PDB file of C-alpha atoms in Angstrom:
ATOM      1  CA  MET T   1      -0.064   0.014   0.102  1.00  0.00           C
ATOM      2  CA  ILE T   2       2.762   2.318   0.980  1.00  0.00           C
ATOM      3  CA  SER T   3       4.843   1.474  -2.232  1.00  0.00           C
ATOM      4  CA  LEU T   4       1.767   2.226  -4.421  1.00  0.00           C
ATOM      5  CA  LEU T   5       1.278   5.574  -2.585  1.00  0.00           C
ATOM      6  CA  LEU T   6       4.802   6.444  -3.260  1.00  0.00           C
ATOM      7  CA  ALA T   7       4.595   5.415  -6.919  1.00  0.00           C
ATOM      8  CA  ILE T   8       1.472   7.760  -7.332  1.00  0.00           C
ATOM      9  CA  LEU T   9       3.226  10.570  -5.618  1.00  0.00           C
ATOM     10  CA  GLY T  10       6.145  10.202  -7.883  1.00  0.00           C
ATOM     11  CA  THR T  11       4.109  10.778 -11.123  1.00  0.00           C
ATOM     12  CA  ILE T  12       2.632  14.050  -9.763  1.00  0.00           C
ATOM     13  CA  ASP T  13       4.452  17.156 -10.505  1.00  0.00           C
ATOM     14  CA  ASN T  14       3.549  18.953  -7.223  1.00  0.00           C
ATOM     15  CA  HIS T  15       3.824  15.620  -4.977  1.00  0.00           C
ATOM     16  CA  HIS T  16       5.430  17.453  -2.277  1.00  0.00           C
ATOM     17  CA  TYR T  17       2.118  19.542  -1.793  1.00  0.00           C
ATOM     18  CA  LEU T  18       0.024  16.292  -1.960  1.00  0.00           C
ATOM     19  CA  LEU T  19       2.145  14.786   0.513  1.00  0.00           C
ATOM     20  CA  LYS T  20       1.566  17.616   2.900  1.00  0.00           C
ATOM     21  CA  ILE T  21      -2.167  17.360   2.368  1.00  0.00           C
ATOM     22  CA  LEU T  22      -2.119  13.544   2.911  1.00  0.00           C
ATOM     23  CA  CYS T  23       0.009  13.890   6.240  1.00  0.00           C
ATOM     24  CA  PHE T  24      -2.298  16.837   7.364  1.00  0.00           C
ATOM     25  CA  TYR T  25      -5.399  14.600   6.712  1.00  0.00           C
ATOM     26  CA  ILE T  26      -3.946  11.551   8.483  1.00  0.00           C
ATOM     27  CA  ILE T  27      -3.117  13.893  11.457  1.00  0.00           C
ATOM     28  CA  VAL T  28      -6.609  15.389  11.385  1.00  0.00           C
ATOM     29  CA  ASN T  29      -8.241  12.027  11.313  1.00  0.00           C
ATOM     30  CA  ILE T  30      -6.170  10.613  14.206  1.00  0.00           C
ATOM     31  CA  ALA T  31      -6.934  13.647  16.288  1.00  0.00           C
ATOM     32  CA  TYR T  32     -10.695  13.260  15.366  1.00  0.00           C
ATOM     33  CA  CYS T  33     -10.693   9.766  16.503  1.00  0.00           C
ATOM     34  CA  ILE T  34      -8.897  10.400  19.553  1.00  0.00           C
ATOM     35  CA  LYS T  35     -10.579  13.405  20.829  1.00  0.00           C
ATOM     36  CA  LEU T  36     -12.047  16.058  18.421  1.00  0.00           C
ATOM     37  CA  LYS T  37     -15.094  13.809  17.761  1.00  0.00           C
ATOM     38  CA  GLN T  38     -16.100  14.287  21.248  1.00  0.00           C
ATOM     39  CA  ILE T  39     -16.113  18.151  21.092  1.00  0.00           C
ATOM     40  CA  ALA T  40     -19.582  19.556  19.851  1.00  0.00           C
ATOM     41  CA  ILE T  41     -19.243  21.832  16.621  1.00  0.00           C
ATOM     42  CA  VAL T  42     -15.647  20.978  16.121  1.00  0.00           C
ATOM     43  CA  ASP T  43     -16.408  17.293  15.183  1.00  0.00           C
ATOM     44  CA  VAL T  44     -18.702  18.596  12.481  1.00  0.00           C
ATOM     45  CA  PHE T  45     -16.225  21.187  11.184  1.00  0.00           C
ATOM     46  CA  ILE T  46     -13.530  18.345  10.927  1.00  0.00           C
ATOM     47  CA  ILE T  47     -15.731  16.250   8.840  1.00  0.00           C
ATOM     48  CA  ALA T  48     -16.163  19.249   6.299  1.00  0.00           C
ATOM     49  CA  ILE T  49     -12.445  19.951   6.341  1.00  0.00           C
ATOM     50  CA  GLY T  50     -11.856  16.419   5.475  1.00  0.00           C
ATOM     51  CA  PHE T  51     -14.067  16.881   2.265  1.00  0.00           C
ATOM     52  CA  VAL T  52     -11.831  20.116   1.347  1.00  0.00           C
ATOM     53  CA  LEU T  53      -8.720  18.288   1.723  1.00  0.00           C
ATOM     54  CA  ARG T  54      -9.905  15.479  -0.564  1.00  0.00           C
ATOM     55  CA  ILE T  55     -10.841  18.236  -3.247  1.00  0.00           C
ATOM     56  CA  PHE T  56      -7.317  19.823  -2.832  1.00  0.00           C
ATOM     57  CA  ALA T  57      -5.618  16.190  -3.159  1.00  0.00           C
ATOM     58  CA  GLY T  58      -7.884  15.290  -6.209  1.00  0.00           C
ATOM     59  CA  GLY T  59      -6.920  18.692  -7.883  1.00  0.00           C
ATOM     60  CA  LEU T  60      -3.330  17.946  -7.410  1.00  0.00           C
ATOM     61  CA  VAL T  61      -3.620  14.332  -8.764  1.00  0.00           C
ATOM     62  CA  ALA T  62      -5.689  15.513 -11.796  1.00  0.00           C
ATOM     63  CA  ASN T  63      -3.741  18.669 -12.244  1.00  0.00           C
ATOM     64  CA  ILE T  64      -6.762  20.814 -12.144  1.00  0.00           C
ATOM     65  CA  TYR T  65      -7.087  24.227 -10.688  1.00  0.00           C
ATOM     66  CA  ILE T  66      -9.285  24.140  -7.619  1.00  0.00           C
ATOM     67  CA  SER T  67     -11.026  27.731  -7.451  1.00  0.00           C
ATOM     68  CA  GLN T  68     -12.052  29.306  -4.111  1.00  0.00           C
ATOM     69  CA  TRP T  69     -15.591  28.760  -5.019  1.00  0.00           C
ATOM     70  CA  ILE T  70     -15.319  25.041  -5.238  1.00  0.00           C
ATOM     71  CA  VAL T  71     -13.593  24.849  -1.924  1.00  0.00           C
ATOM     72  CA  LEU T  72     -16.276  27.278  -0.264  1.00  0.00           C
ATOM     73  CA  MET T  73     -19.152  25.384  -1.721  1.00  0.00           C
ATOM     74  CA  THR T  74     -17.665  21.804  -0.717  1.00  0.00           C
ATOM     75  CA  PHE T  75     -17.030  23.153   2.698  1.00  0.00           C
ATOM     76  CA  LEU T  76     -20.497  24.540   3.219  1.00  0.00           C
ATOM     77  CA  LEU T  77     -22.266  21.582   1.485  1.00  0.00           C
ATOM     78  CA  ALA T  78     -20.339  19.088   3.601  1.00  0.00           C
ATOM     79  CA  LEU T  79     -20.938  21.137   6.801  1.00  0.00           C
ATOM     80  CA  PHE T  80     -24.813  21.299   5.856  1.00  0.00           C
ATOM     81  CA  LEU T  81     -25.047  17.750   5.389  1.00  0.00           C
ATOM     82  CA  ALA T  82     -23.062  16.928   8.510  1.00  0.00           C
ATOM     83  CA  PHE T  83     -25.162  18.983  10.807  1.00  0.00           C
ATOM     84  CA  ALA T  84     -28.399  17.499   9.172  1.00  0.00           C
ATOM     85  CA  LYS T  85     -27.126  13.981   9.959  1.00  0.00           C
ATOM     86  CA  ARG T  86     -26.170  15.034  13.687  1.00  0.00           C
ATOM     87  CA  ARG T  87     -29.769  16.341  13.878  1.00  0.00           C
ATOM     88  CA  ASP T  88     -30.972  12.846  13.633  1.00  0.00           C
ATOM     89  CA  ASP T  89     -28.816  11.745  16.433  1.00  0.00           C
ATOM     90  CA  VAL T  90     -30.451  14.661  18.489  1.00  0.00           C
ATOM     91  CA  VAL T  91     -33.765  13.423  17.788  1.00  0.00           C
ATOM     92  CA  ILE T  92     -33.070   9.836  18.803  1.00  0.00           C
ATOM     93  CA  TYR T  93     -31.395  11.241  22.039  1.00  0.00           C
ATOM     94  CA  GLU T  94     -34.276  13.372  22.882  1.00  0.00           C
ATOM     95  CA  ASP T  95     -36.869  10.793  22.095  1.00  0.00           C
ATOM     96  CA  THR T  96     -35.198   7.700  23.728  1.00  0.00           C
ATOM     97  CA  GLY T  97     -32.326   9.074  25.753  1.00  0.00           C
ATOM     98  CA  MET T  98     -29.820   6.988  23.793  1.00  0.00           C
ATOM     99  CA  LYS T  99     -26.452   8.504  23.020  1.00  0.00           C
ATOM    100  CA  VAL T 100     -25.684   7.682  19.485  1.00  0.00           C
ATOM    101  CA  ARG T 101     -22.513   9.806  20.021  1.00  0.00           C
ATOM    102  CA  ARG T 102     -20.837  10.878  23.177  1.00  0.00           C
ATOM    103  CA  ASN T 103     -21.224  14.611  22.691  1.00  0.00           C
ATOM    104  CA  VAL T 104     -24.973  14.540  21.474  1.00  0.00           C
ATOM    105  CA  ASN T 105     -26.130  15.965  24.734  1.00  0.00           C
ATOM    106  CA  ARG T 106     -24.171  19.236  23.773  1.00  0.00           C
ATOM    107  CA  TYR T 107     -26.781  19.862  20.995  1.00  0.00           C
ATOM    108  CA  ASN T 108     -30.569  20.467  20.934  1.00  0.00           C
ATOM    109  CA  LEU T 109     -33.142  20.603  18.132  1.00  0.00           C
ATOM    110  CA  GLN T 110     -33.431  24.294  18.471  1.00  0.00           C
ATOM    111  CA  PHE T 111     -29.679  24.798  17.916  1.00  0.00           C
ATOM    112  CA  MET T 112     -29.586  22.350  15.046  1.00  0.00           C
ATOM    113  CA  ASN T 113     -32.454  23.934  13.350  1.00  0.00           C
ATOM    114  CA  GLN T 114     -30.870  27.418  13.735  1.00  0.00           C
ATOM    115  CA  ALA T 115     -27.465  26.132  12.643  1.00  0.00           C
ATOM    116  CA  LEU T 116     -28.845  24.558   9.510  1.00  0.00           C
ATOM    117  CA  ALA T 117     -30.826  27.619   8.548  1.00  0.00           C
ATOM    118  CA  ILE T 118     -27.648  29.684   8.920  1.00  0.00           C
ATOM    119  CA  ILE T 119     -25.479  27.288   6.875  1.00  0.00           C
ATOM    120  CA  ALA T 120     -28.118  26.941   4.244  1.00  0.00           C
ATOM    121  CA  SER T 121     -28.356  30.666   3.777  1.00  0.00           C
ATOM    122  CA  VAL T 122     -24.761  31.055   3.732  1.00  0.00           C
ATOM    123  CA  THR T 123     -24.402  28.347   1.059  1.00  0.00           C
ATOM    124  CA  MET T 124     -27.141  29.947  -1.119  1.00  0.00           C
ATOM    125  CA  VAL T 125     -25.440  33.486  -0.707  1.00  0.00           C
ATOM    126  CA  CYS T 126     -22.146  31.837  -1.777  1.00  0.00           C
ATOM    127  CA  TYR T 127     -23.509  30.176  -4.727  1.00  0.00           C
ATOM    128  CA  ILE T 128     -25.188  33.241  -5.975  1.00  0.00           C
ATOM    129  CA  MET T 129     -21.997  35.233  -5.562  1.00  0.00           C
ATOM    130  CA  TYR T 130     -20.380  32.512  -7.520  1.00  0.00           C
ATOM    131  CA  THR T 131     -22.699  32.793 -10.363  1.00  0.00           C
ATOM    132  CA  VAL T 132     -22.410  36.682 -10.559  1.00  0.00           C
ATOM    133  CA  SER T 133     -18.525  36.832 -10.005  1.00  0.00           C
ATOM    134  CA  ASP T 134     -16.403  38.526 -12.728  1.00  0.00           C
ATOM    135  CA  GLU T 135     -14.177  35.563 -12.747  1.00  0.00           C
ATOM    136  CA  VAL T 136     -16.845  33.007 -13.482  1.00  0.00           C
ATOM    137  CA  ILE T 137     -18.576  35.181 -16.045  1.00  0.00           C
ATOM    138  CA  GLU T 138     -15.227  35.697 -17.938  1.00  0.00           C
ATOM    139  CA  ARG T 139     -14.473  32.131 -17.793  1.00  0.00           C
ATOM    140  CA  MET T 140     -17.825  30.682 -18.741  1.00  0.00           C
ATOM    141  CA  HIS T 141     -18.584  33.536 -21.273  1.00  0.00           C
ATOM    142  CA  THR T 142     -22.060  33.984 -19.849  1.00  0.00           C
ATOM    143  CA  SER T 143     -23.783  36.485 -17.293  1.00  0.00           C
ATOM    144  CA  TYR T 144     -26.781  34.097 -16.891  1.00  0.00           C
ATOM    145  CA  LEU T 145     -25.693  31.331 -14.604  1.00  0.00           C
ATOM    146  CA  TYR T 146     -27.497  33.149 -11.701  1.00  0.00           C
ATOM    147  CA  VAL T 147     -30.640  31.461 -13.256  1.00  0.00           C
ATOM    148  CA  THR T 148     -29.351  28.055 -11.949  1.00  0.00           C
ATOM    149  CA  SER T 149     -29.811  29.482  -8.322  1.00  0.00           C
ATOM    150  CA  ILE T 150     -33.458  28.468  -8.569  1.00  0.00           C
ATOM    151  CA  PHE T 151     -32.620  24.754  -8.547  1.00  0.00           C
ATOM    152  CA  VAL T 152     -29.979  25.007  -5.968  1.00  0.00           C
ATOM    153  CA  LEU T 153     -32.402  26.842  -3.544  1.00  0.00           C
ATOM    154  CA  ALA T 154     -35.121  24.351  -4.345  1.00  0.00           C
ATOM    155  CA  GLY T 155     -32.792  21.468  -3.616  1.00  0.00           C
ATOM    156  CA  ILE T 156     -31.722  22.900  -0.264  1.00  0.00           C
ATOM    157  CA  MET T 157     -35.232  23.718   0.904  1.00  0.00           C
ATOM    158  CA  ARG T 158     -36.290  20.206   0.186  1.00  0.00           C
ATOM    159  CA  TYR T 159     -33.211  18.840   2.134  1.00  0.00           C
ATOM    160  CA  LEU T 160     -34.328  20.952   4.991  1.00  0.00           C
ATOM    161  CA  GLN T 161     -38.021  19.717   4.700  1.00  0.00           C
ATOM    162  CA  LEU T 162     -36.746  16.294   4.823  1.00  0.00           C
ATOM    163  CA  THR T 163     -34.404  17.134   7.663  1.00  0.00           C
ATOM    164  CA  ILE T 164     -36.853  19.152   9.999  1.00  0.00           C
ATOM    165  CA  VAL T 165     -40.255  17.937   8.931  1.00  0.00           C
ATOM    166  CA  ASP T 166     -39.723  14.421   7.919  1.00  0.00           C
ATOM    167  CA  VAL T 167     -36.539  13.849  10.141  1.00  0.00           C
ATOM    168  CA  LYS T 168     -34.997  11.717   7.098  1.00  0.00           C
ATOM    169  CA  SER T 169     -31.565  13.145   7.015  1.00  0.00           C
ATOM    170  CA  GLY T 170     -29.617  10.234   8.325  1.00  0.00           C
ATOM    171  CA  SER T 171     -28.098   9.230   5.043  1.00  0.00           C
ATOM    172  CA  PRO T 172     -27.550  11.841   2.235  1.00  0.00           C
ATOM    173  CA  THR T 173     -26.700   8.993  -0.273  1.00  0.00           C
ATOM    174  CA  LYS T 174     -30.153   7.366   0.512  1.00  0.00           C
ATOM    175  CA  ILE T 175     -31.850  10.675   0.051  1.00  0.00           C
ATOM    176  CA  LEU T 176     -30.181  11.293  -3.289  1.00  0.00           C
ATOM    177  CA  MET T 177     -31.066   7.825  -4.486  1.00  0.00           C
ATOM    178  CA  LYS T 178     -34.796   7.949  -3.215  1.00  0.00           C
ATOM    179  CA  ASP T 179     -36.100  11.526  -3.299  1.00  0.00           C
ATOM    180  CA  LEU T 180     -37.571  12.345  -6.797  1.00  0.00           C
ATOM    181  CA  PHE T 181     -37.711  16.014  -5.869  1.00  0.00           C
ATOM    182  CA  ILE T 182     -34.171  16.449  -5.023  1.00  0.00           C
ATOM    183  CA  GLN T 183     -33.238  14.283  -8.223  1.00  0.00           C
ATOM    184  CA  ILE T 184     -35.297  16.640 -10.386  1.00  0.00           C
ATOM    185  CA  CYS T 185     -33.576  19.567  -8.846  1.00  0.00           C
ATOM    186  CA  ILE T 186     -30.054  18.058  -9.625  1.00  0.00           C
ATOM    187  CA  LEU T 187     -30.859  17.183 -13.148  1.00  0.00           C
ATOM    188  CA  SER T 188     -32.702  20.575 -13.779  1.00  0.00           C
ATOM    189  CA  TRP T 189     -29.439  22.452 -12.622  1.00  0.00           C
ATOM    190  CA  ILE T 190     -27.249  20.321 -14.807  1.00  0.00           C
ATOM    191  CA  LEU T 191     -29.573  20.843 -17.648  1.00  0.00           C
ATOM    192  CA  CYS T 192     -29.907  24.530 -17.222  1.00  0.00           C
ATOM    193  CA  PHE T 193     -26.103  25.000 -16.609  1.00  0.00           C
ATOM    194  CA  TRP T 194     -25.439  23.091 -19.779  1.00  0.00           C
ATOM    195  CA  VAL T 195     -27.990  25.057 -21.896  1.00  0.00           C
ATOM    196  CA  ILE T 196     -26.617  28.434 -20.598  1.00  0.00           C
ATOM    197  CA  ILE T 197     -22.977  27.701 -21.316  1.00  0.00           C
ATOM    198  CA  TYR T 198     -23.487  26.005 -24.621  1.00  0.00           C
ATOM    199  CA  PHE T 199     -26.280  27.769 -26.388  1.00  0.00           C
TER     200      PHE T 199
END
């Protein structure tokens, strides 16, 4: 396994940067397993940071430029999904008294609902800023990407509905595979993005 990793690193131009990211990722995961997962709020942020580190690593491997918008959106979406999943743990704890996680008693439903609302709002604002930024308009050769915000907002609102009203946020993968509304939002976003860029 180590030999394979070294071989992969040897084929990448910026392998020293990738090595630093991998080392930091490993250190963060060890710290998470030992202590950080027991600290409320920090545990969720560590999960989101892990996704950002994977994005950076993937960009180096594929030799692709990772913009600040991708980093921000990845972090915010990961944070949103992680808090939504934690909310399910809080519901179980408040209904049955069973601690799914050691720090679950450091959260409550009111806090989780407000946290989700804040993160959803920031995510939406960040996406709109992305669509109207000069950098993106120049790169995509269009100023109409803001139209795709409709589908992003609809998808976020639906996920909030599933999380807060239906209490079905335990597995983002299952929601993506089973919820028709979110599937339509994603497909509509992709189609709208494609039409705006290529037509």
